[in-house]
CSV table of C-alpha atoms in Angstrom, one decimal:
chain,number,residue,atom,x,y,z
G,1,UNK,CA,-9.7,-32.5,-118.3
G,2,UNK,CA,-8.2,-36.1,-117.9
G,3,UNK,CA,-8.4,-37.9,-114.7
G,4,UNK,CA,-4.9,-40.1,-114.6
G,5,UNK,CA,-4.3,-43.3,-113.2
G,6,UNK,CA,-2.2,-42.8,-109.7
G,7,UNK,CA,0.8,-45.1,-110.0
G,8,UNK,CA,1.7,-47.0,-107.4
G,9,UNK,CA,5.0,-48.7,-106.1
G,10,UNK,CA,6.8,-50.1,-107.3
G,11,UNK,CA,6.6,-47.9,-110.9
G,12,UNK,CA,10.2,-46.9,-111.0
G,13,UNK,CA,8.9,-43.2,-111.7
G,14,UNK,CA,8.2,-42.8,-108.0
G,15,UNK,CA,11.7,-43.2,-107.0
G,16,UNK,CA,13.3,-41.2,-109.4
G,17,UNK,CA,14.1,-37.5,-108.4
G,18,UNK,CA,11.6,-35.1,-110.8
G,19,UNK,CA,13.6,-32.5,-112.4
G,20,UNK,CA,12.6,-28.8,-112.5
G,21,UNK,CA,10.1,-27.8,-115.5
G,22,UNK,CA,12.7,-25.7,-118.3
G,23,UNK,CA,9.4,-23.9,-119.5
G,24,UNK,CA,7.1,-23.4,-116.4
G,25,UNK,CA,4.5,-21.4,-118.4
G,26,UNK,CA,4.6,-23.9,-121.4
G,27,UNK,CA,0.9,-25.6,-122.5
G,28,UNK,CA,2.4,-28.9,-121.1
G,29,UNK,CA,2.9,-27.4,-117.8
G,30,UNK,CA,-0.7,-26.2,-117.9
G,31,UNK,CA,-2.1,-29.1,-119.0
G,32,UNK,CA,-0.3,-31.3,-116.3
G,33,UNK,CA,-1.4,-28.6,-113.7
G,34,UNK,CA,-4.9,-29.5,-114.7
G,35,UNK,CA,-4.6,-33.3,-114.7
G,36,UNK,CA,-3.3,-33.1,-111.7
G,37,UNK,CA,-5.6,-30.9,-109.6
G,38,UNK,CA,-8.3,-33.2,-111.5
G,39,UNK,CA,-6.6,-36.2,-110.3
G,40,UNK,CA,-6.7,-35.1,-106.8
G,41,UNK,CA,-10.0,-34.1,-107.3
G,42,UNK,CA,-11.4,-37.5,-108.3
G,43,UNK,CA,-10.4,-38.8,-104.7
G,44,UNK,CA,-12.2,-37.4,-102.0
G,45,UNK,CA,-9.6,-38.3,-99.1
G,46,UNK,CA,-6.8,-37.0,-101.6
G,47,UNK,CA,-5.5,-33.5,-100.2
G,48,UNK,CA,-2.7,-33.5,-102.1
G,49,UNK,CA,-0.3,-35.0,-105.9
G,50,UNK,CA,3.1,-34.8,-107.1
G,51,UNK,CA,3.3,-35.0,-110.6
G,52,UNK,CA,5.7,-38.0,-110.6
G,53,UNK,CA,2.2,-39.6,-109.0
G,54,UNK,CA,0.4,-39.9,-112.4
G,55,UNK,CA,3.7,-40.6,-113.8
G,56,UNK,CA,4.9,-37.3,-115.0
G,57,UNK,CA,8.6,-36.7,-113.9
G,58,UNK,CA,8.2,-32.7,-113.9
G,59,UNK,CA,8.5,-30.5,-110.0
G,60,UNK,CA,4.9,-29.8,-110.1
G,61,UNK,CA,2.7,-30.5,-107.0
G,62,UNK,CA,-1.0,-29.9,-106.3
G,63,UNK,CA,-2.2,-29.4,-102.4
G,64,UNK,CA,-5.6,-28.4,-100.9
G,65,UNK,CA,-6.6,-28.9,-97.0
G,66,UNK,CA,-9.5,-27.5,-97.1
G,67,UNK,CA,-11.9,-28.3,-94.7
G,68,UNK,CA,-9.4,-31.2,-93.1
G,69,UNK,CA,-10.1,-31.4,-89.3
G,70,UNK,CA,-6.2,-31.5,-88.5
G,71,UNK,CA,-6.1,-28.3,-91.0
G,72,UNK,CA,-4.7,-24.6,-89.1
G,73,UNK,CA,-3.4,-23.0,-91.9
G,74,UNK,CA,-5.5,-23.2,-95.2
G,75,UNK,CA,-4.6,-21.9,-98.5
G,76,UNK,CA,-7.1,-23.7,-100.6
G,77,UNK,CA,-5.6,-25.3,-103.2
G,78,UNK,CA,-1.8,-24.9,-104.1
G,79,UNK,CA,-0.5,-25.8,-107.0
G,80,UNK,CA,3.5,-25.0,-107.3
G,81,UNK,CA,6.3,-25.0,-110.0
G,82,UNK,CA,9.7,-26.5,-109.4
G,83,UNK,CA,8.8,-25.9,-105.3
G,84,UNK,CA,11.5,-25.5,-102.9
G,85,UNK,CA,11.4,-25.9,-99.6
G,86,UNK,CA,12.9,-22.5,-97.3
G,87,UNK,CA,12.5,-23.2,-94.0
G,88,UNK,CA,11.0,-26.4,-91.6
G,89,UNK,CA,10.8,-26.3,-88.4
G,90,UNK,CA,8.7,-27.7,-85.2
G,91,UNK,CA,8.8,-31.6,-85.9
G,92,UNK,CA,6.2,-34.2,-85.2
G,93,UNK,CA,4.9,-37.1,-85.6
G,94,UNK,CA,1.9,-38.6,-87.9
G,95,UNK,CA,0.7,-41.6,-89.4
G,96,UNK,CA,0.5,-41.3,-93.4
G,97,UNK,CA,-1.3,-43.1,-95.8
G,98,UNK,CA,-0.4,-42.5,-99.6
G,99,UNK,CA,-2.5,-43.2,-102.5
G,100,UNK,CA,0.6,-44.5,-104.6
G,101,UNK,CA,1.3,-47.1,-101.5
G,102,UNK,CA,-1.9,-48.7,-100.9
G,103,UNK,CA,-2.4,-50.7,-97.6
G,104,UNK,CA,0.5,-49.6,-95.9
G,105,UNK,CA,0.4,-46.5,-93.0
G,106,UNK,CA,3.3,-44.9,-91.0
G,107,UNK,CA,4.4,-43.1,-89.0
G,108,UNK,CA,6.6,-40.0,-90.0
G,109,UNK,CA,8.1,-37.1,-88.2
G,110,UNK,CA,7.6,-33.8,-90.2
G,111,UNK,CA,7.9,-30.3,-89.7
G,112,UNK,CA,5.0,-28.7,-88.4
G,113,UNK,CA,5.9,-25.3,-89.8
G,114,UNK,CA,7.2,-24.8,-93.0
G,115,UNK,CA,8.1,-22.3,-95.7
G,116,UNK,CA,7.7,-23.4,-99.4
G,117,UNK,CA,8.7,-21.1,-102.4
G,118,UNK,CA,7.4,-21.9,-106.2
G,119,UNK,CA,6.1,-20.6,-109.3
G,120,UNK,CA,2.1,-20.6,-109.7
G,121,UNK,CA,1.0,-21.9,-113.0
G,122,UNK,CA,0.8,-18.4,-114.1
G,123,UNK,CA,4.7,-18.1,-113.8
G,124,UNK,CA,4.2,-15.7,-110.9
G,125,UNK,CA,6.7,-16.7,-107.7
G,126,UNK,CA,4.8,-17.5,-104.9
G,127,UNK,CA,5.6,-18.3,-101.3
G,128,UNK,CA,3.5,-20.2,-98.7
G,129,UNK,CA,3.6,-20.4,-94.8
G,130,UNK,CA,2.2,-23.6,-94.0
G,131,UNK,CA,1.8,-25.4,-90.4
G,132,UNK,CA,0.3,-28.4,-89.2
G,133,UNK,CA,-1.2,-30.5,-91.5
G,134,UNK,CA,-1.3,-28.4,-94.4
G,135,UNK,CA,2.7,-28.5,-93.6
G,136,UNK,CA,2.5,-32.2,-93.4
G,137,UNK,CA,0.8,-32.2,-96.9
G,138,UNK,CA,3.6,-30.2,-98.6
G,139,UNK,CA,6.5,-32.0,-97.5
G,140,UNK,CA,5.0,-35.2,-98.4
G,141,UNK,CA,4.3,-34.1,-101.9
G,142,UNK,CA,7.8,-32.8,-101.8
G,143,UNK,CA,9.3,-35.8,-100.7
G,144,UNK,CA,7.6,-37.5,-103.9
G,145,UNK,CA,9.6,-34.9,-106.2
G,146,UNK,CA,12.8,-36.1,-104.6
G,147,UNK,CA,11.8,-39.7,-105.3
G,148,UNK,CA,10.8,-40.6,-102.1
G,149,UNK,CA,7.9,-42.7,-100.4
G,150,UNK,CA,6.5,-41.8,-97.0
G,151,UNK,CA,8.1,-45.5,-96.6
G,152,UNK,CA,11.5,-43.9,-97.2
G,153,UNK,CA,11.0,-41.8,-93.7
G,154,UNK,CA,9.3,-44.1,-91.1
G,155,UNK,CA,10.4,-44.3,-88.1
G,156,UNK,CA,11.2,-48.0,-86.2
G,157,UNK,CA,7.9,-49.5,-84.4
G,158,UNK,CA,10.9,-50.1,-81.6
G,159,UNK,CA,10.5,-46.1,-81.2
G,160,UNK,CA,7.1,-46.4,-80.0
G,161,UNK,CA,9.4,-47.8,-76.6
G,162,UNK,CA,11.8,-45.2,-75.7
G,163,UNK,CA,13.7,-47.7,-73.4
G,164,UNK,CA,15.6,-46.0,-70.0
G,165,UNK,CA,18.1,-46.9,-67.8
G,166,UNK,CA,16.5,-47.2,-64.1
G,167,UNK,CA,18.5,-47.6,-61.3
N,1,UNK,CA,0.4,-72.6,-102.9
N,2,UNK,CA,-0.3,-73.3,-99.4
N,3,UNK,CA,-0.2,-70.9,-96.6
N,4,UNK,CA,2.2,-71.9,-94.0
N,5,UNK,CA,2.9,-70.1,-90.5
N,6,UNK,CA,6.5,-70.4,-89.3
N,7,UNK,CA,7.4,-69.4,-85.8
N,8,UNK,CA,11.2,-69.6,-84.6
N,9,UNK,CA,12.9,-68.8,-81.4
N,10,UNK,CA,16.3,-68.4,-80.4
N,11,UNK,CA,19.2,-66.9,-78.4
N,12,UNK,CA,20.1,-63.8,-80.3
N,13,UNK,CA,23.0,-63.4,-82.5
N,14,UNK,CA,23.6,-62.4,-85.6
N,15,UNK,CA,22.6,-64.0,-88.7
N,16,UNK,CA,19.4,-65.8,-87.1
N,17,UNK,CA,17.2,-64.0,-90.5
N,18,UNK,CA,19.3,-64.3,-93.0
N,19,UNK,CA,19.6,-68.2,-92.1
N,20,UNK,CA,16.1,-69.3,-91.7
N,21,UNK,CA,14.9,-67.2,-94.7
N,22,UNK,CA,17.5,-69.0,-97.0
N,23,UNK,CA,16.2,-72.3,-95.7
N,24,UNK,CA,12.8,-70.9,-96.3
N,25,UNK,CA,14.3,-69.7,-100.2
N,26,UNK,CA,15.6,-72.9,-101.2
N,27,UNK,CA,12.8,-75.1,-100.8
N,28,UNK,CA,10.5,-72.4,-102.8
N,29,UNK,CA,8.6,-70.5,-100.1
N,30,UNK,CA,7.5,-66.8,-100.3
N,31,UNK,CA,7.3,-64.8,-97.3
N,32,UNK,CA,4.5,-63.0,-96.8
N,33,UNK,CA,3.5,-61.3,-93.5
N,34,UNK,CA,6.3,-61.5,-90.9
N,35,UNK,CA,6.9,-60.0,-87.5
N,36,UNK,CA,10.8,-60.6,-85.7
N,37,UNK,CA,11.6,-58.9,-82.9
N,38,UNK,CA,14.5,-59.4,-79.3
N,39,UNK,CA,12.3,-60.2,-76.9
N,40,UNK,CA,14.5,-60.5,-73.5
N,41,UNK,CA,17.6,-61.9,-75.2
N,42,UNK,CA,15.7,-64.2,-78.0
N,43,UNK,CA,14.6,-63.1,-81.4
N,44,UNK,CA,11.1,-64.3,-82.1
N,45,UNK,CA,10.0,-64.7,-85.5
N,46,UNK,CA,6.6,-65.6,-86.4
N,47,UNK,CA,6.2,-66.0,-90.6
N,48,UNK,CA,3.3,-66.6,-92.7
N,49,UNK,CA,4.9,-67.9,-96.0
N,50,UNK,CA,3.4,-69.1,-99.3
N,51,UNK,CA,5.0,-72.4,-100.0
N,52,UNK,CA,4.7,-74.8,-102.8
N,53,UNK,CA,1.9,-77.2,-102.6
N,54,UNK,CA,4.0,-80.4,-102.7
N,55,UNK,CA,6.1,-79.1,-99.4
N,56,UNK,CA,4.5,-80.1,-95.9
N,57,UNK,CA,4.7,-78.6,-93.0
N,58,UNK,CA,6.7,-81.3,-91.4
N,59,UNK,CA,9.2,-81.5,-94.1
N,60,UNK,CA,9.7,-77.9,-94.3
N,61,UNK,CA,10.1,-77.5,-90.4
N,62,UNK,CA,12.8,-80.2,-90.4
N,63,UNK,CA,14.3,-78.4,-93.6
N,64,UNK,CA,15.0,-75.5,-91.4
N,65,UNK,CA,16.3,-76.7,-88.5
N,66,UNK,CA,18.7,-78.8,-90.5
N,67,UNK,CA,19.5,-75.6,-92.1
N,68,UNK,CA,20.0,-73.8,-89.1
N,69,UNK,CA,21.5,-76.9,-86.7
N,70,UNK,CA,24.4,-74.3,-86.0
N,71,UNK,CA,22.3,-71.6,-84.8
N,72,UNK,CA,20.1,-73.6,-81.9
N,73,UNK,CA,17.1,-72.8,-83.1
N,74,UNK,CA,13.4,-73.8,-82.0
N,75,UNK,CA,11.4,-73.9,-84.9
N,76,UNK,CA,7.3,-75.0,-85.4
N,77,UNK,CA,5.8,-75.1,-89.0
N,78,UNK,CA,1.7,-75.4,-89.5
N,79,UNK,CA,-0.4,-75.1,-91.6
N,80,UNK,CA,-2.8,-72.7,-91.8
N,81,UNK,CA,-6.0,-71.2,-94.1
N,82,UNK,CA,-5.9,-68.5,-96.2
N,83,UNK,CA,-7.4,-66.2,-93.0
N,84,UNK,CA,-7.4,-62.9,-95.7
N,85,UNK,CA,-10.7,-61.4,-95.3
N,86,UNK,CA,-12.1,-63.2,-92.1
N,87,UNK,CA,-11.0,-60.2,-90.3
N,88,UNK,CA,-13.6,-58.5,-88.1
N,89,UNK,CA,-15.5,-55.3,-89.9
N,90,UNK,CA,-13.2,-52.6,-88.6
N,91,UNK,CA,-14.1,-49.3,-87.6
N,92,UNK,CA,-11.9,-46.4,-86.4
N,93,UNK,CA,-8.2,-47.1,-85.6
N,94,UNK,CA,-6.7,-46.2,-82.1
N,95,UNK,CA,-3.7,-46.7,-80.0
N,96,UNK,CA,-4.0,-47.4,-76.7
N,97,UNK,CA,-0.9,-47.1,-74.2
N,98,UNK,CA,-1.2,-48.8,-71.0
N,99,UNK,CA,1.7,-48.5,-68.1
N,100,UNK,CA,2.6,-48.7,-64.5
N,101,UNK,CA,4.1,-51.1,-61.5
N,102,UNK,CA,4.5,-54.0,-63.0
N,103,UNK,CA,2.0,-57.1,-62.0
N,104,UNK,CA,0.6,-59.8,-62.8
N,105,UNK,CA,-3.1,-59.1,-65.0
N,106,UNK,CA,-2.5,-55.9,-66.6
N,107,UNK,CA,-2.9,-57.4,-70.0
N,108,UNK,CA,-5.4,-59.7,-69.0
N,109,UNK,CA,-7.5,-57.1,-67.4
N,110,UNK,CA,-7.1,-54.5,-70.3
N,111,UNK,CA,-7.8,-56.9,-73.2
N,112,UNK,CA,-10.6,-58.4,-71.8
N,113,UNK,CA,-12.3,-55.3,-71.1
N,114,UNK,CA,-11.5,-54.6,-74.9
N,115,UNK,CA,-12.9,-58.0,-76.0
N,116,UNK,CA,-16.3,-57.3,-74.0
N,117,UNK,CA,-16.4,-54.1,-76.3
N,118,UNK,CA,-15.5,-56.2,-79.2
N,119,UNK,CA,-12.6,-54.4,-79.8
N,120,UNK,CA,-9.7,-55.8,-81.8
N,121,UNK,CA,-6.9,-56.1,-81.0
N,122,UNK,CA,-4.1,-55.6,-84.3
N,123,UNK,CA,-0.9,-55.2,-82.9
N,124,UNK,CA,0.4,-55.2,-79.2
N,125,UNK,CA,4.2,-55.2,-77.7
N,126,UNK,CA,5.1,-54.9,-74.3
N,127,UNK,CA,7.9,-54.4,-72.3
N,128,UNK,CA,9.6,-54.5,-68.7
N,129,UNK,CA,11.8,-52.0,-67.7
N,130,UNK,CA,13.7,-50.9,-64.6
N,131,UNK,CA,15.3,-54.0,-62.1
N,132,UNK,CA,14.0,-52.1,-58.5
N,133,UNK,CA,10.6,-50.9,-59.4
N,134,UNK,CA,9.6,-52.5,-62.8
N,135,UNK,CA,7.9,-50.6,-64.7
N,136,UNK,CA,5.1,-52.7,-67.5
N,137,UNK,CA,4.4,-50.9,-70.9
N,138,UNK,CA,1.9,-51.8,-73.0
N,139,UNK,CA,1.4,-50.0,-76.6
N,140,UNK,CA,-1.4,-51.2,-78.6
N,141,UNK,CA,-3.2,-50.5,-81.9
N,142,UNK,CA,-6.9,-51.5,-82.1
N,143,UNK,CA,-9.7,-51.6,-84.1
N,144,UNK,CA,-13.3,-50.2,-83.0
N,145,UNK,CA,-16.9,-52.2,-83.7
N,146,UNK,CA,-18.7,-49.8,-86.2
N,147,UNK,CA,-21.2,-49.3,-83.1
N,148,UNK,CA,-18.8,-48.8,-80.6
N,149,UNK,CA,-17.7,-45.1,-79.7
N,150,UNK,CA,-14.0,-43.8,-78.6
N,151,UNK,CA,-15.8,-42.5,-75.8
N,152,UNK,CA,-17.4,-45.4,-74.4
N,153,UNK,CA,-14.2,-47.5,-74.6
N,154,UNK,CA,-12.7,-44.8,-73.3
N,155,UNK,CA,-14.7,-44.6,-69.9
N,156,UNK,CA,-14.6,-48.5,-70.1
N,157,UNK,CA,-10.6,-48.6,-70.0
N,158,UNK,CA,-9.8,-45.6,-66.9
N,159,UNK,CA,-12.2,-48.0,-64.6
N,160,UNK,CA,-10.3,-50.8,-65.9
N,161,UNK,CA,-7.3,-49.3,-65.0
N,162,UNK,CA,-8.3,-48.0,-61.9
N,163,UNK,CA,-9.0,-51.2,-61.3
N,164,UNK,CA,-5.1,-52.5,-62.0
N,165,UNK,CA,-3.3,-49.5,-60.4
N,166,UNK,CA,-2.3,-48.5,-63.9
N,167,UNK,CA,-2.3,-45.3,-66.6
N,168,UNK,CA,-4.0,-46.1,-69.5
N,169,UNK,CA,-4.1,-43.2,-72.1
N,170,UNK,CA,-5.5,-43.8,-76.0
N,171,UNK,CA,-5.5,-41.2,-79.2
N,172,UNK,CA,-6.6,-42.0,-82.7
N,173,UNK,CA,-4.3,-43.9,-85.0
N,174,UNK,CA,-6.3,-43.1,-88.3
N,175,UNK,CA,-3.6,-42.5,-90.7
N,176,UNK,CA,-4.0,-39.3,-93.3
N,177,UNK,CA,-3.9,-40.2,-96.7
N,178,UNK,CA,-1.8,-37.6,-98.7
């Protein structure tokens, strides 16, 4: 049950787009699912990996909330397939940190509801209903399966100033 | 190396960055931590760079106005230490927004009852807005002392804004790492 190194920017792998697993229920699969919830694990702040994260270019992410003060919804840990996101809705703001960018934090606007369809490792589909930060979590691991960086979706410090016209 | 700070003003116009940073290029200096911004018609830039050890400041401040002659720019080079690490021991992160009719002292008065607390300050912008009334916005990120609570700078900051006539409002800023 391997603990992996979490790559970090700039490894090329976290800017190239994952592609879908061919053989979800293949002993690769379930040996990446396990590295990765392990990974996650092995930091307590993590709540959540994409698989691209310990350099593994396969749609497989890992999320688990539990017991996160910002947490409403909680479905222990997740761990999906080739996820797909269904519906998003409610956006806000919040600052991310993210282990493969070290040092850096933003602020990103996200859904606050969301609905995210996968396989479990078991091959079974599965859907989630996620809100708040457990929502936050899943499109952030999502965004790392499409190749991008919280980076990639922060929005100007200028924004902080929302200037108006007075007259 | 040697760690250089490089501040330049100017009217704004395009092309201001892309100038001083290939001045900056060509005599071998790497830019580290920068911050540029329009403030009231001129772009500020403030640059801590890593320059070669043969280049000093003096030379490489002439180097870039030379550079930049065509653009008007006002331009300071020191030298400074390697300051990584001499940062105070930081505890919780927060943003604190302060705004209201513009006057003189509502930055003095908030950051000094900040700096009695021992708060640091990280990052801080302002602005003016509206020509009849002005309106002064303040938008801070600080850093608590270990010992310090939220709450206590939070009772700390409403009588100091009382004080100014102004809104003062904070949240925390701690970022989730996903």
């Amino acid at each position: 049950m391997p603990v992996r190194p979490v790559v970090r920017l700039p490894h090329p792998v976290l800017k190239c787009p994952a592609v879908d697993a061919d053989d979800p229920a293949s002993t690769a699969v379930a040996q990446l699912v396990v590295d990765l919830v392990d990974t996650m694990r092995a930091s307590p702040a993590c709540v959540g990996l994409a698989a691209n994260q310990i350099g593994v270019g396969l749609r497989v992410l890992a999320v688990d909330v539990s017991g996160h003060r910002k947490a409403r919804s909680c479905h222990g840990e997740i761990v999906l397939v080739n996820p797909v996101l269904v519906e998003a809705a409610h956006p806000e703001l919040g600052r991310e940190g993210c282990m493969s960018v070290p040092d850096l934090t933003g602020d990103v606007l996200r859904a606050t509801a969301v609905v995210v369809r996968g396989l479990t490792p078991a091959g079974v589909e599965r859907q989630v209903e996620a809100d708040a930060f457990e929502a936050r979590a899943l499109l952030h691991e999502l965004d790392h399966l499409a190749g991008l960086v919280f980076l990639d979706r922060v929005v100007s410090p200028a924004s902080l100033f929302r200037r108006r016209v007075y007259r | 190396m040697a760690t250089l700070a490089v501040t330049v003003i100017g009217a704004d116009r395009p092309g201001i960055v892309a100038a001083v940073t290939k001045a900056l290029m060509d005599r071998g200096c790497n830019l580290e931590d920068t911050s540029m911004s329009i403030l009231r018609g001129h772009f500020a830039m403030v640059l801590i760079v890593a320059a070669p050890d043969d280049l000093d400041a003096r030379s490489l401040e002439l180097a870039v106005v030379e550079a930049t002659a065509p653009l008007g720019l006002q331009v300071a080079v020191r030298t400074v230490g390697d300051a990584a690490g001499s940062a105070p021991r930081a505890g919780e992160a927060w943003t604190v927004v302060v705004y209201g009719a513009d006057h003189p002292g509502i930055v003095h008065g908030i950051t000094s009852a900040l700096a009695e607390l021992g708060v640091n300050v990280v990052d801080l912008t302002t602005r003016v807005t509206g020509a009849d009334l002005p309106v002064y916005s303040m938008v801070m990120e600080v850093t608590l002392p270990p010992e310090l609570s939220p709450a206590e700078m939070e009772v700390r900051l409403a009588r100091e804004a009382e004080a100014l006539g102004v809104d003062c409002s904070l949240h925390p800023s701690e970022p989730d790492i996903l």
